[in-house]
N, CA, C and O atoms as a MOPAC input file, in Angstrom:
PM7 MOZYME 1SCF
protein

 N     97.16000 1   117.15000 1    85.90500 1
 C     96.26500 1   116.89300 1    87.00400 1
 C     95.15200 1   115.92800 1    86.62700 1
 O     94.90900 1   114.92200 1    87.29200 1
 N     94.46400 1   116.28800 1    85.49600 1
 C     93.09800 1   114.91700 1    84.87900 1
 C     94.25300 1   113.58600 1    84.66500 1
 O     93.72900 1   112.52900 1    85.01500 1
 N     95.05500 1   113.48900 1    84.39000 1
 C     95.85200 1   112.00800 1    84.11300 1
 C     95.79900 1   111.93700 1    85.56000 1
 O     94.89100 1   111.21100 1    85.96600 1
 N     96.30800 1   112.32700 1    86.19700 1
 C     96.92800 1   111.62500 1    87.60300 1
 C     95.11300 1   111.59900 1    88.13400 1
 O     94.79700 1   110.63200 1    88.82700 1
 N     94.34200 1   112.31900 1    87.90200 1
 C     93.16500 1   111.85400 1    88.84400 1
 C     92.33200 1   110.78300 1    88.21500 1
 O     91.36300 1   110.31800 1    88.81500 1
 N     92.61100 1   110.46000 1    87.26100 1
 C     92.46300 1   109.46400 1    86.57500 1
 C     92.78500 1   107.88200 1    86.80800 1
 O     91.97300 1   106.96800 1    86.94900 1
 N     94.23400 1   107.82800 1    86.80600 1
 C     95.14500 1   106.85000 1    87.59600 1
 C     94.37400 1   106.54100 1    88.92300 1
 O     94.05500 1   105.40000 1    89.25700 1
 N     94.01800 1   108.04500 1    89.88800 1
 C     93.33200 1   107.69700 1    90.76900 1
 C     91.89800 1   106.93600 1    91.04600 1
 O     91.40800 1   106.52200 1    92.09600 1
 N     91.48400 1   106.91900 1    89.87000 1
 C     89.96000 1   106.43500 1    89.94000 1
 C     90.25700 1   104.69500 1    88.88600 1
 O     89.83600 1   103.55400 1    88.69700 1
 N     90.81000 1   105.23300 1    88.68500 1
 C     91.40800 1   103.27500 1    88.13000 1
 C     92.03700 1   102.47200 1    89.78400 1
 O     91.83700 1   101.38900 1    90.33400 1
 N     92.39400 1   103.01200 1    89.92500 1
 C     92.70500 1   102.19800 1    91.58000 1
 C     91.73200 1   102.17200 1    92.52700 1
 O     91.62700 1   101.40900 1    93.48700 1
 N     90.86300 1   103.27600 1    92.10200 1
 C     89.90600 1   102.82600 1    92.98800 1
 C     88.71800 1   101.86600 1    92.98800 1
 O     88.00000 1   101.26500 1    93.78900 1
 N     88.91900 1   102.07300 1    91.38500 1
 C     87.99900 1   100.62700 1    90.75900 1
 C     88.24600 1    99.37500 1    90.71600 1
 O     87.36400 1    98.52400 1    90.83900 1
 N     89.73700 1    99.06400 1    90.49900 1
 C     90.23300 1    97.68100 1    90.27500 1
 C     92.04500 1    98.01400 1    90.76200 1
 O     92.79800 1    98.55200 1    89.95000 1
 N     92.29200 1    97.80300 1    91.47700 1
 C     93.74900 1    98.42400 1    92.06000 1
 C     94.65100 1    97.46000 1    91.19200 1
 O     95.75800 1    97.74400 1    90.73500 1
 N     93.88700 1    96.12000 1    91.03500 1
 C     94.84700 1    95.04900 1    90.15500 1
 C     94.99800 1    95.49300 1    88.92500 1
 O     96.03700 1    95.16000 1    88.35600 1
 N     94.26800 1    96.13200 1    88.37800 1
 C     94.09100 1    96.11400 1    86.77800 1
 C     95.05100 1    96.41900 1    86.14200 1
 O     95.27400 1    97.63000 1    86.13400 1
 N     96.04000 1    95.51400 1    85.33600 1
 C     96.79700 1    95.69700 1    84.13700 1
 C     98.35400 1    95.80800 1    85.43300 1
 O     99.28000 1    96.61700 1    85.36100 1
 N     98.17500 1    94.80700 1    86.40400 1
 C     98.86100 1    94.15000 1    86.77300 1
 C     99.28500 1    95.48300 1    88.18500 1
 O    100.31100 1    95.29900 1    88.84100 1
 N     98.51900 1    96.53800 1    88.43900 1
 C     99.01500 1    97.41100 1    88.93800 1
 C     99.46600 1    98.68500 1    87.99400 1
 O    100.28400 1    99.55900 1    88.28000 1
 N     98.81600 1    98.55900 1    86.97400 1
 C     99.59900 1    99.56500 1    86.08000 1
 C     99.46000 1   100.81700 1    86.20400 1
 O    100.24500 1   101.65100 1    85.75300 1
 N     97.97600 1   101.15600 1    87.11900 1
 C     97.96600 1   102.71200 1    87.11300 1
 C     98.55600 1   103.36000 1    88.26200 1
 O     98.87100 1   104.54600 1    88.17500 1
 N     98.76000 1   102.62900 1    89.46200 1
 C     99.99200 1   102.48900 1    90.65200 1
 C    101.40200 1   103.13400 1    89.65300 1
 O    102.01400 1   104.19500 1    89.76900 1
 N    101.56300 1   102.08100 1    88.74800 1
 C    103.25100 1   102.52900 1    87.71500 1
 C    102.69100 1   103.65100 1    87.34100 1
 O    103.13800 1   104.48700 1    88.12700 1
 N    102.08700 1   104.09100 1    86.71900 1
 C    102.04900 1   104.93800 1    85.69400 1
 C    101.34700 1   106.69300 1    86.84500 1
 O    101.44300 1   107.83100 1    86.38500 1
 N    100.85300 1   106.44500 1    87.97600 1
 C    101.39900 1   107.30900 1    89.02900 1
 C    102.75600 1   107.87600 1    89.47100 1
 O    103.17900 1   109.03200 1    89.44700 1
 N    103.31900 1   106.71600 1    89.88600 1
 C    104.79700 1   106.38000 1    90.17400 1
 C    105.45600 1   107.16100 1    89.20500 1
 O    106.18400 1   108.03400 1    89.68000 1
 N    105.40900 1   107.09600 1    88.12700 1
 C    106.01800 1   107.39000 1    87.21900 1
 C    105.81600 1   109.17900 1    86.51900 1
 O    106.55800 1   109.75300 1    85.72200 1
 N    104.72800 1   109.61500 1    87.08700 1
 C    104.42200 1   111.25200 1    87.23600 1
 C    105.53400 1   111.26900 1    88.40200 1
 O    106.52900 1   111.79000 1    87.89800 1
 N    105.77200 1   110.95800 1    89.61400 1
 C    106.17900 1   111.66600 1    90.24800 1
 C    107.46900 1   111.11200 1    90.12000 1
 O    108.21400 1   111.58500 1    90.97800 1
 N    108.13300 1   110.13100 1    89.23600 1
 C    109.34400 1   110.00700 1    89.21400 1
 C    109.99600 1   110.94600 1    87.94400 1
 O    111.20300 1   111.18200 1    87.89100 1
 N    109.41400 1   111.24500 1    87.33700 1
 C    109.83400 1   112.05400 1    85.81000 1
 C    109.75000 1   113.29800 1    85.89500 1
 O    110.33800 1   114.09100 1    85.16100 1
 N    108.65300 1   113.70200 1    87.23800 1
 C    108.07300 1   115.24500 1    86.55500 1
 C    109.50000 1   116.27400 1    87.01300 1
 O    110.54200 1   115.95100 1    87.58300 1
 N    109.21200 1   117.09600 1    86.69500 1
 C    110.39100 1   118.61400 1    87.04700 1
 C    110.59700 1   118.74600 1    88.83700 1
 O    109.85300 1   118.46500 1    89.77600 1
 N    111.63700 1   119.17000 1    88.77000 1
 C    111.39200 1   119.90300 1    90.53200 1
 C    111.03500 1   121.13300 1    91.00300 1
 O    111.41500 1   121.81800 1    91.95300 1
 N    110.23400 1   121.26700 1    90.14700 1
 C    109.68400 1   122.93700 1    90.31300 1
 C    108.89300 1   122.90800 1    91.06500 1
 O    108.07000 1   121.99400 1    91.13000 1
 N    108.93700 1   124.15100 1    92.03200 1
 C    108.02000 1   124.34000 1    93.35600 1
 C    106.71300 1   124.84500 1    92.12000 1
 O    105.69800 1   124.15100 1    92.18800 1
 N    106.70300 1   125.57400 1    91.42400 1
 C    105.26400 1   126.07000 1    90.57700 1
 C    104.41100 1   124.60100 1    90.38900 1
 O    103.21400 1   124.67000 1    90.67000 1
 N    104.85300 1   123.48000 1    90.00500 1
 C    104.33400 1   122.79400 1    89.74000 1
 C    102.78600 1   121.79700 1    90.84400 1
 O    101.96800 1   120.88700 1    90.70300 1
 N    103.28900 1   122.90100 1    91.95100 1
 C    102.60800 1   121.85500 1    93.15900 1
 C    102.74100 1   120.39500 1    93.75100 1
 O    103.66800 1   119.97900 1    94.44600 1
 N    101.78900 1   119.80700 1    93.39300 1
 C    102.16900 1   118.90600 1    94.55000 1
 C    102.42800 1   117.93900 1    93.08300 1
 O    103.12300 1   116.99600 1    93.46200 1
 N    102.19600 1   117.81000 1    91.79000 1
 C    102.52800 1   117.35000 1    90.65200 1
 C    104.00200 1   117.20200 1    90.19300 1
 O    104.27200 1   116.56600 1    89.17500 1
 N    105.05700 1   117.86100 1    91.03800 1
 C    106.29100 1   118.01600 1    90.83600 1
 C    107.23200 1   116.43100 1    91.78400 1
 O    106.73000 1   115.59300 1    92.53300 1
 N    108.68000 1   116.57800 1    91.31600 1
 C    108.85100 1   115.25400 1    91.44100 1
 C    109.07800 1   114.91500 1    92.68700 1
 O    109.72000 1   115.51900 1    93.54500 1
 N    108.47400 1   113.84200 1    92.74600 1
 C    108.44300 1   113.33500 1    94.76400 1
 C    108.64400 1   111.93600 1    94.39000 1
 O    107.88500 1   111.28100 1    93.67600 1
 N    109.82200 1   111.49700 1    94.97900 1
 C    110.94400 1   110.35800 1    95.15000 1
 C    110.11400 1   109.47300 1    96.10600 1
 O    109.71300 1   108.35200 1    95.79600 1
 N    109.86300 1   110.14900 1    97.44800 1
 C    108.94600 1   108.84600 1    98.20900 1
 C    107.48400 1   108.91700 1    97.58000 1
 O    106.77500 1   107.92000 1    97.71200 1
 N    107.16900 1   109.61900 1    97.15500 1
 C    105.84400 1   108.75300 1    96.50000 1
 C    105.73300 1   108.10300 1    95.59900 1
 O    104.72100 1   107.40700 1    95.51600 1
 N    107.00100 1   108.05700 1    94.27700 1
 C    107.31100 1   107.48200 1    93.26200 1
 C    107.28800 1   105.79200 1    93.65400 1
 O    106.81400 1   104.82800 1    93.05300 1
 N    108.17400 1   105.93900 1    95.19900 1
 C    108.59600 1   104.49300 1    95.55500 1
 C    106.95800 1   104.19700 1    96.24700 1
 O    106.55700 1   103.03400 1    96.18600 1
 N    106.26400 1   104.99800 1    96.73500 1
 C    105.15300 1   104.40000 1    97.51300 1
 C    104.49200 1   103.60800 1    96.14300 1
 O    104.58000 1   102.41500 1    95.85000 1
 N    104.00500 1   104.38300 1    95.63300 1
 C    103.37400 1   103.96100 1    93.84600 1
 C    103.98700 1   102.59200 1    93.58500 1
 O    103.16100 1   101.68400 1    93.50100 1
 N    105.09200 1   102.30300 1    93.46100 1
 C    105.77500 1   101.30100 1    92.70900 1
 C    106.21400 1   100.15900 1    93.87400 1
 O    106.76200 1    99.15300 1    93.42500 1
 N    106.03100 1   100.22900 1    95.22900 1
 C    105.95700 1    99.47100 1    96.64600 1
 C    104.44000 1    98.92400 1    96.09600 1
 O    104.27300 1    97.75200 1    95.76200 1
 N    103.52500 1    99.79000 1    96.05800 1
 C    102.29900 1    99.02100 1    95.88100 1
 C    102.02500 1    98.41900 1    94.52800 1
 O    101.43600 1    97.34300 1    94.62700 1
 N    102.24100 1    98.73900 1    93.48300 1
 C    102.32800 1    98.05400 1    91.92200 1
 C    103.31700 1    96.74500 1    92.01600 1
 O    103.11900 1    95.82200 1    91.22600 1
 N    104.60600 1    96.64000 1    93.18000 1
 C    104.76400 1    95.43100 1    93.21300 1
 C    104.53000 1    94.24300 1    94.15800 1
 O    104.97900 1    93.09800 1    94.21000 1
 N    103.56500 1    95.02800 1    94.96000 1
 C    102.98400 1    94.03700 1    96.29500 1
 C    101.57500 1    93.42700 1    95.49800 1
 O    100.92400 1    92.47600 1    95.93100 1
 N    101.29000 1    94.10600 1    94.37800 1
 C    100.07000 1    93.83900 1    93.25600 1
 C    100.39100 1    92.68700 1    92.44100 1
 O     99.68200 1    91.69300 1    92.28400 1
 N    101.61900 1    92.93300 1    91.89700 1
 C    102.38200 1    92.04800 1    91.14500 1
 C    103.74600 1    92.19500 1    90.89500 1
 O    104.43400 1    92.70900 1    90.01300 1
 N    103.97800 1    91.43400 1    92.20800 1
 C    105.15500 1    90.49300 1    92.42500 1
 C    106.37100 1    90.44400 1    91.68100 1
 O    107.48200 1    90.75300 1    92.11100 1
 N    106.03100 1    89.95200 1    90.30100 1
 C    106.80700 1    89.42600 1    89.34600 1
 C    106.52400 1    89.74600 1    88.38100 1
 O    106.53200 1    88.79500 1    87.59900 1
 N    106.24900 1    90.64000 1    87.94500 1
 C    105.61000 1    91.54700 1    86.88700 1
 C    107.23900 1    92.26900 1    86.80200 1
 O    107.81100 1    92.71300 1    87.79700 1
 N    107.61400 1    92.27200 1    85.90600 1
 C    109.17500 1    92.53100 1    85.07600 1
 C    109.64400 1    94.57600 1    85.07200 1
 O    110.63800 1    95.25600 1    85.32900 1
 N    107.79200 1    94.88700 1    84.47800 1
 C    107.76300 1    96.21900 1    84.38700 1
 C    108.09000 1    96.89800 1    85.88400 1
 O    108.91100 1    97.71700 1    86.29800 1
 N    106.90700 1    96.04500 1    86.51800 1
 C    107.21200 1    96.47000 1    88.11700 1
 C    108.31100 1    97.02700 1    89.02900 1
 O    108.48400 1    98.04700 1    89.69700 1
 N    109.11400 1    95.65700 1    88.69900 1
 C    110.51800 1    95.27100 1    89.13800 1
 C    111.26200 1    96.26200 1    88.56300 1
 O    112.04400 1    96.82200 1    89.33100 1
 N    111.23500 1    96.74900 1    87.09100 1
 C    112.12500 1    97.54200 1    86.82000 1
 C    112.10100 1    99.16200 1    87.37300 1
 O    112.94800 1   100.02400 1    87.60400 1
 N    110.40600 1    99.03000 1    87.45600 1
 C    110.11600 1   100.43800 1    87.80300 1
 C    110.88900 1   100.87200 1    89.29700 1
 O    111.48300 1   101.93500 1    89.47400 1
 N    110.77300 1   100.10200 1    90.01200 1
 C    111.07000 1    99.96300 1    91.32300 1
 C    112.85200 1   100.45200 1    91.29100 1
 O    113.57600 1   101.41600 1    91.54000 1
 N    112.90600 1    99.07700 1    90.81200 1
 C    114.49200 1    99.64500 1    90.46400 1
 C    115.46800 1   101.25500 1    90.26500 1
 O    116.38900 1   101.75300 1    90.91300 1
 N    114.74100 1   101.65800 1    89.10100 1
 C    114.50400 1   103.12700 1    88.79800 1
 C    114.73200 1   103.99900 1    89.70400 1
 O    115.64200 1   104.82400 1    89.78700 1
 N    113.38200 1   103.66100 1    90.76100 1
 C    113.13100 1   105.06800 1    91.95500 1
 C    114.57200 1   104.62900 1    92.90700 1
 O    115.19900 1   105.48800 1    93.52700 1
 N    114.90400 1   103.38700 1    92.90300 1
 C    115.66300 1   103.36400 1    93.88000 1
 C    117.14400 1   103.52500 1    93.70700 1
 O    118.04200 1   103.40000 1    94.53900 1
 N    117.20400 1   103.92900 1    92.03200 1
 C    118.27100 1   104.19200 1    91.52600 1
 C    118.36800 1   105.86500 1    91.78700 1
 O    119.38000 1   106.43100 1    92.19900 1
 N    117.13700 1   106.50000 1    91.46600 1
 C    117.22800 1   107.77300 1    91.71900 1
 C    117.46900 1   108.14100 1    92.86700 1
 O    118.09700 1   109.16300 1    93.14600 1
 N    116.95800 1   107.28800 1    93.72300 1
 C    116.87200 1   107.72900 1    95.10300 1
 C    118.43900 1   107.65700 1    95.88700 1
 O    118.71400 1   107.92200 1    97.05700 1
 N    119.33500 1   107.19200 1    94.76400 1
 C    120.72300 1   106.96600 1    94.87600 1
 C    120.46000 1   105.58200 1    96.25100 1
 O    121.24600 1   105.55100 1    97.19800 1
 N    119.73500 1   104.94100 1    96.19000 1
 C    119.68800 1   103.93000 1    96.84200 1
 C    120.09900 1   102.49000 1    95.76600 1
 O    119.28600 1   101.65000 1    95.38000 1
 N    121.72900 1   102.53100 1    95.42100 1
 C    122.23100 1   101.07900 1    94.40500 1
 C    121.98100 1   100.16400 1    94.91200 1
 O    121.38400 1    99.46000 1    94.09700 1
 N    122.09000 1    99.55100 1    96.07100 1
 C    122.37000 1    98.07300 1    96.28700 1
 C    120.51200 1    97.72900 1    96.07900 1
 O    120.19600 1    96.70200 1    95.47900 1
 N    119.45300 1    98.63700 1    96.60400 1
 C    117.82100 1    98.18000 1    96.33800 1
 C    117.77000 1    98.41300 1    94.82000 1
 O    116.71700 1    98.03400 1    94.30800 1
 N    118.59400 1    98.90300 1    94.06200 1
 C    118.34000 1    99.33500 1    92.53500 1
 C    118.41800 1    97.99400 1    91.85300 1
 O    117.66300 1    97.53300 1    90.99700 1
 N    119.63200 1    97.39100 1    92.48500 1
 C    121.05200 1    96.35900 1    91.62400 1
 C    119.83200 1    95.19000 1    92.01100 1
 O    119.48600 1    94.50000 1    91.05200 1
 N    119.25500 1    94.95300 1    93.12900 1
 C    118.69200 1    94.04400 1    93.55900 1
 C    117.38700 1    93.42100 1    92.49000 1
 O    117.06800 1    92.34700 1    91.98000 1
 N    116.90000 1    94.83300 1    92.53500 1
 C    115.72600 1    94.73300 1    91.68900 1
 C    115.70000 1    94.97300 1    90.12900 1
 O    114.91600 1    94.32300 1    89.43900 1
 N    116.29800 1    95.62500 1    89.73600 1
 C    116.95800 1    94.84000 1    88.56900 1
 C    117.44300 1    93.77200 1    88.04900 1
 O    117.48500 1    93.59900 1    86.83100 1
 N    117.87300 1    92.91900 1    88.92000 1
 C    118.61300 1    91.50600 1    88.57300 1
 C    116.93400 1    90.76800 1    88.74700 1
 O    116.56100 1    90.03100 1    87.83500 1
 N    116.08900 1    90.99400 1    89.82600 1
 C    115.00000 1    90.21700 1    89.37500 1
 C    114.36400 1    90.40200 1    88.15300 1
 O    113.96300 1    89.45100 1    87.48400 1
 N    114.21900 1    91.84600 1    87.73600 1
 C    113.53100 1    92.07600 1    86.56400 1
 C    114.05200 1    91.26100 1    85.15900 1
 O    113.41400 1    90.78300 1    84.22100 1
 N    115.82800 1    91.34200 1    85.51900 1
 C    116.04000 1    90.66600 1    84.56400 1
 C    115.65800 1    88.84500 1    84.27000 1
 O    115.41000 1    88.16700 1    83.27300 1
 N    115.77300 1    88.61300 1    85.60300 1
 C    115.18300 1    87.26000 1    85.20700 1
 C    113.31900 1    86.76800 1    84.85400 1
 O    112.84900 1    85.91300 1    84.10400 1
 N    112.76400 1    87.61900 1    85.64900 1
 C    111.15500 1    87.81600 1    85.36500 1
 C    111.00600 1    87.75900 1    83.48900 1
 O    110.21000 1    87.02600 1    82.90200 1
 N    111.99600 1    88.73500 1    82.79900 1
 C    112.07300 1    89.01700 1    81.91800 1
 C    112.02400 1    87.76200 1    80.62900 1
 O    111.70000 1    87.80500 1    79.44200 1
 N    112.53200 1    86.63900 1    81.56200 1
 C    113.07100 1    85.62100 1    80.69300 1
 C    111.60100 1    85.01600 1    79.88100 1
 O    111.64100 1    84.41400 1    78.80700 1
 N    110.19000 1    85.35700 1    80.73400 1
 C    109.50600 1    84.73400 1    79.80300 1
 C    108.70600 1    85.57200 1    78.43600 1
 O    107.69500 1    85.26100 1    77.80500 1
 N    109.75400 1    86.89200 1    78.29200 1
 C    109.38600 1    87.44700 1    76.99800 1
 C    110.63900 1    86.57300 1    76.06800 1
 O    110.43500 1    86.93300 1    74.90900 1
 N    111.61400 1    85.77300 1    76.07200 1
 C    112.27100 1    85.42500 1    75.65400 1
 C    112.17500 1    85.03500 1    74.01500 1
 O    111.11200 1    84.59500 1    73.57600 1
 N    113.01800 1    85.16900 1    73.37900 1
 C    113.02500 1    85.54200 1    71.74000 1
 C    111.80300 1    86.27900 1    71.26300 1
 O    110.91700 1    85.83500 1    70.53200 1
 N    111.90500 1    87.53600 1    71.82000 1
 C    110.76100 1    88.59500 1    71.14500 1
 C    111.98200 1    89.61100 1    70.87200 1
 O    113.14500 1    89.59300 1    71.27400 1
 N    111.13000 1    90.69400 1    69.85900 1
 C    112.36200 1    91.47600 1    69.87800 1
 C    112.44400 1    92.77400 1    71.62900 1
 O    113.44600 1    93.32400 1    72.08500 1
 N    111.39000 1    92.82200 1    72.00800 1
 C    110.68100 1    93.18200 1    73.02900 1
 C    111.98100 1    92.80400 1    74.50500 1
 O    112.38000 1    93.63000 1    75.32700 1
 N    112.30200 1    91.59600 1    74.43300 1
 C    112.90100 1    90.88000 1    75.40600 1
 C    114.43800 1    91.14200 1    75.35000 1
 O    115.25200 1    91.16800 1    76.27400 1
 N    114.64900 1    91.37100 1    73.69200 1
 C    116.15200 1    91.74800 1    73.52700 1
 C    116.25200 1    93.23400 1    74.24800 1
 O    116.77800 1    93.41200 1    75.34600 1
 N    115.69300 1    94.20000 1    73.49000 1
 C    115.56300 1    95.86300 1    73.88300 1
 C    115.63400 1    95.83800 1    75.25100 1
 O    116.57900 1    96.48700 1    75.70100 1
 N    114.98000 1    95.33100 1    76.00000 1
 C    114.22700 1    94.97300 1    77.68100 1
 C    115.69900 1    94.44800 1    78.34700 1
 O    116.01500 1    95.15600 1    79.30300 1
 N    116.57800 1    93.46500 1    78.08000 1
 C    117.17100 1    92.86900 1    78.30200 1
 C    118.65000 1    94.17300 1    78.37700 1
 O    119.23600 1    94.60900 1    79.36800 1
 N    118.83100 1    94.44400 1    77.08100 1
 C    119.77700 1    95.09600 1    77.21700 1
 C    119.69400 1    96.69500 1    78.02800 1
 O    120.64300 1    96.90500 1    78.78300 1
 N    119.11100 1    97.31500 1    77.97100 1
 C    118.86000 1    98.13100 1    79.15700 1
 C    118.77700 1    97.98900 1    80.56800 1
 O    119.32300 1    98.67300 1    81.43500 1
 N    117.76600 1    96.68100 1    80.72300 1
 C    118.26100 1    96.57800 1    82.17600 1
 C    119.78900 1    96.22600 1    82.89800 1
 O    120.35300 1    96.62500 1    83.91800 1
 N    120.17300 1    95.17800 1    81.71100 1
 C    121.54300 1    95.42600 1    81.94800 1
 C    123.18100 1    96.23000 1    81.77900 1
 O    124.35900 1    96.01800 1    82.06700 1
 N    122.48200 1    97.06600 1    81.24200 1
 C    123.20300 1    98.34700 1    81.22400 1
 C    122.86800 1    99.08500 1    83.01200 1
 O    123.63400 1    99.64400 1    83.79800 1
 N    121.60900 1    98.79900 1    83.08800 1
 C    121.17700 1   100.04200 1    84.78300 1
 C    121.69300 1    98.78100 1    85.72300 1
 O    121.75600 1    98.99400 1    86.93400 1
 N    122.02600 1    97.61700 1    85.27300 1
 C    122.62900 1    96.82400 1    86.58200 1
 C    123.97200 1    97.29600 1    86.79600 1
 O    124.41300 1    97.59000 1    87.90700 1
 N    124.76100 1    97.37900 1    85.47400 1
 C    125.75900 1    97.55800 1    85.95900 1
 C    125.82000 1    98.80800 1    86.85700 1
 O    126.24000 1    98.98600 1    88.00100 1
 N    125.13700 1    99.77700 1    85.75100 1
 C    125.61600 1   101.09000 1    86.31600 1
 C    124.86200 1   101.42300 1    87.89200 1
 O    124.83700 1   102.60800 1    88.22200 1
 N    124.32700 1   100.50900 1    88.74100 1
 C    124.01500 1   100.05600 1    89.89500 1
 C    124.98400 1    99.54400 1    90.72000 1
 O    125.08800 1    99.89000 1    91.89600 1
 N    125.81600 1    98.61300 1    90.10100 1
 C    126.95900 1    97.90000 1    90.57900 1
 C    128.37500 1    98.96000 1    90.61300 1
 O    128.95000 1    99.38800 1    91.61300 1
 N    128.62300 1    99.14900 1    89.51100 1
 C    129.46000 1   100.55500 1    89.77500 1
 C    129.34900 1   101.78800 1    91.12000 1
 O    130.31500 1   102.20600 1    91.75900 1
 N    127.94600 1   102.18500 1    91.30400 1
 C    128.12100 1   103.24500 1    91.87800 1
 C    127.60900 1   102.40100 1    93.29200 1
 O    126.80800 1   103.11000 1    93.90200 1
 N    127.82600 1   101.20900 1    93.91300 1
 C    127.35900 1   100.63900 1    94.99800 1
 C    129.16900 1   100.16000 1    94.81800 1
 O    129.34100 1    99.38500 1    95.75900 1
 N    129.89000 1   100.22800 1    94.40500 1
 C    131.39700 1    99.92000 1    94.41700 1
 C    132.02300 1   101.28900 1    94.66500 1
 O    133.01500 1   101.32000 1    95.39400 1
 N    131.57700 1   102.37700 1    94.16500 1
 C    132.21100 1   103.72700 1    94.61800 1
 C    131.84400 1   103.91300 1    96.01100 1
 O    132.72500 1   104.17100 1    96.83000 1
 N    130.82200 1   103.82500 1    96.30300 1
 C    130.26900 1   103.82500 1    97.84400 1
 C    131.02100 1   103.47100 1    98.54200 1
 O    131.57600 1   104.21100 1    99.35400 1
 N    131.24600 1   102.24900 1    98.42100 1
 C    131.79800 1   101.14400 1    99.36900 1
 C    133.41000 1   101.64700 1    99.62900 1
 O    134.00200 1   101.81300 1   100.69600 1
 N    133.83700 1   101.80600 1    98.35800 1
 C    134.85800 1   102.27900 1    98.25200 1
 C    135.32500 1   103.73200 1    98.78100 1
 O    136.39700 1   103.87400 1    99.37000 1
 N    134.52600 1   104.69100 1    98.55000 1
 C    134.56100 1   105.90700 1    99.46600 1
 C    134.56100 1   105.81700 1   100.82500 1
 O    135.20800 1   106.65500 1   101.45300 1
 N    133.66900 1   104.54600 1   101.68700 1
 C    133.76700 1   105.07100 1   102.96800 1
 C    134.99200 1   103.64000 1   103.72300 1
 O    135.36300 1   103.70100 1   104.89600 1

């Protein structure tokens, strides 16, 4: 609860700061946490994950982390084709960490969650 009200008072000070980061790092409580009703309202909530990470990328755009984060919720949200989408930007956003080791790690994960975006937006399709 002090982290997340925290996050909250960084947005309320500078909503830009660190590119939108405390927007992600909201987003990201409610995309990780448990689904336990004990937990209250701290437990995991899918549309607020995406509200968090809707606004961290209306902050910044092209911010790679953003993009991926986004991706994520919309992977969870079993929503592939907004996952696959936003992933393929992240991956190119990505290009200006290029020859770091940062960019390799970054690189190969996202393209591991593209595919596995592309796959299950091909079962879909294919199921109905």
């Amino acid at each position: 609860g002090k982290m997340v009200r925290d996050f909250v008072v960084v947005t309320q000070m500078n909503p830009s700061f660190d590119s939108g980061g405390a927007y992600l790092a909201l987003g990201q409580v409610y995309l990780k946490a448990p689904s336990l009703p004990i937990l209250g309202e701290y437990r995991r909530d899918l549309d607020r994950a995406l509200g968090f990470a809707k606004t961290a990328l209306k902050i910044a755009p092209k911010d790679t982390h953003n993009l991926k984060f986004i991706a994520d919720v919309y992977y969870k949200r079993k929503e592939y084709g907004q996952a696959f989408e936003h992933y393929r930007q992240a991956l190119k956003t990505a290009k200006q960490l290029k020859g770091t080791e940062e960019y390799e790690a970054y690189r190969s994960r996202v393209k591991k969650w593209t595919k596995k975006s592309k796959k299950k937006m091909a079962k879909l399709h294919h199921n109905n």
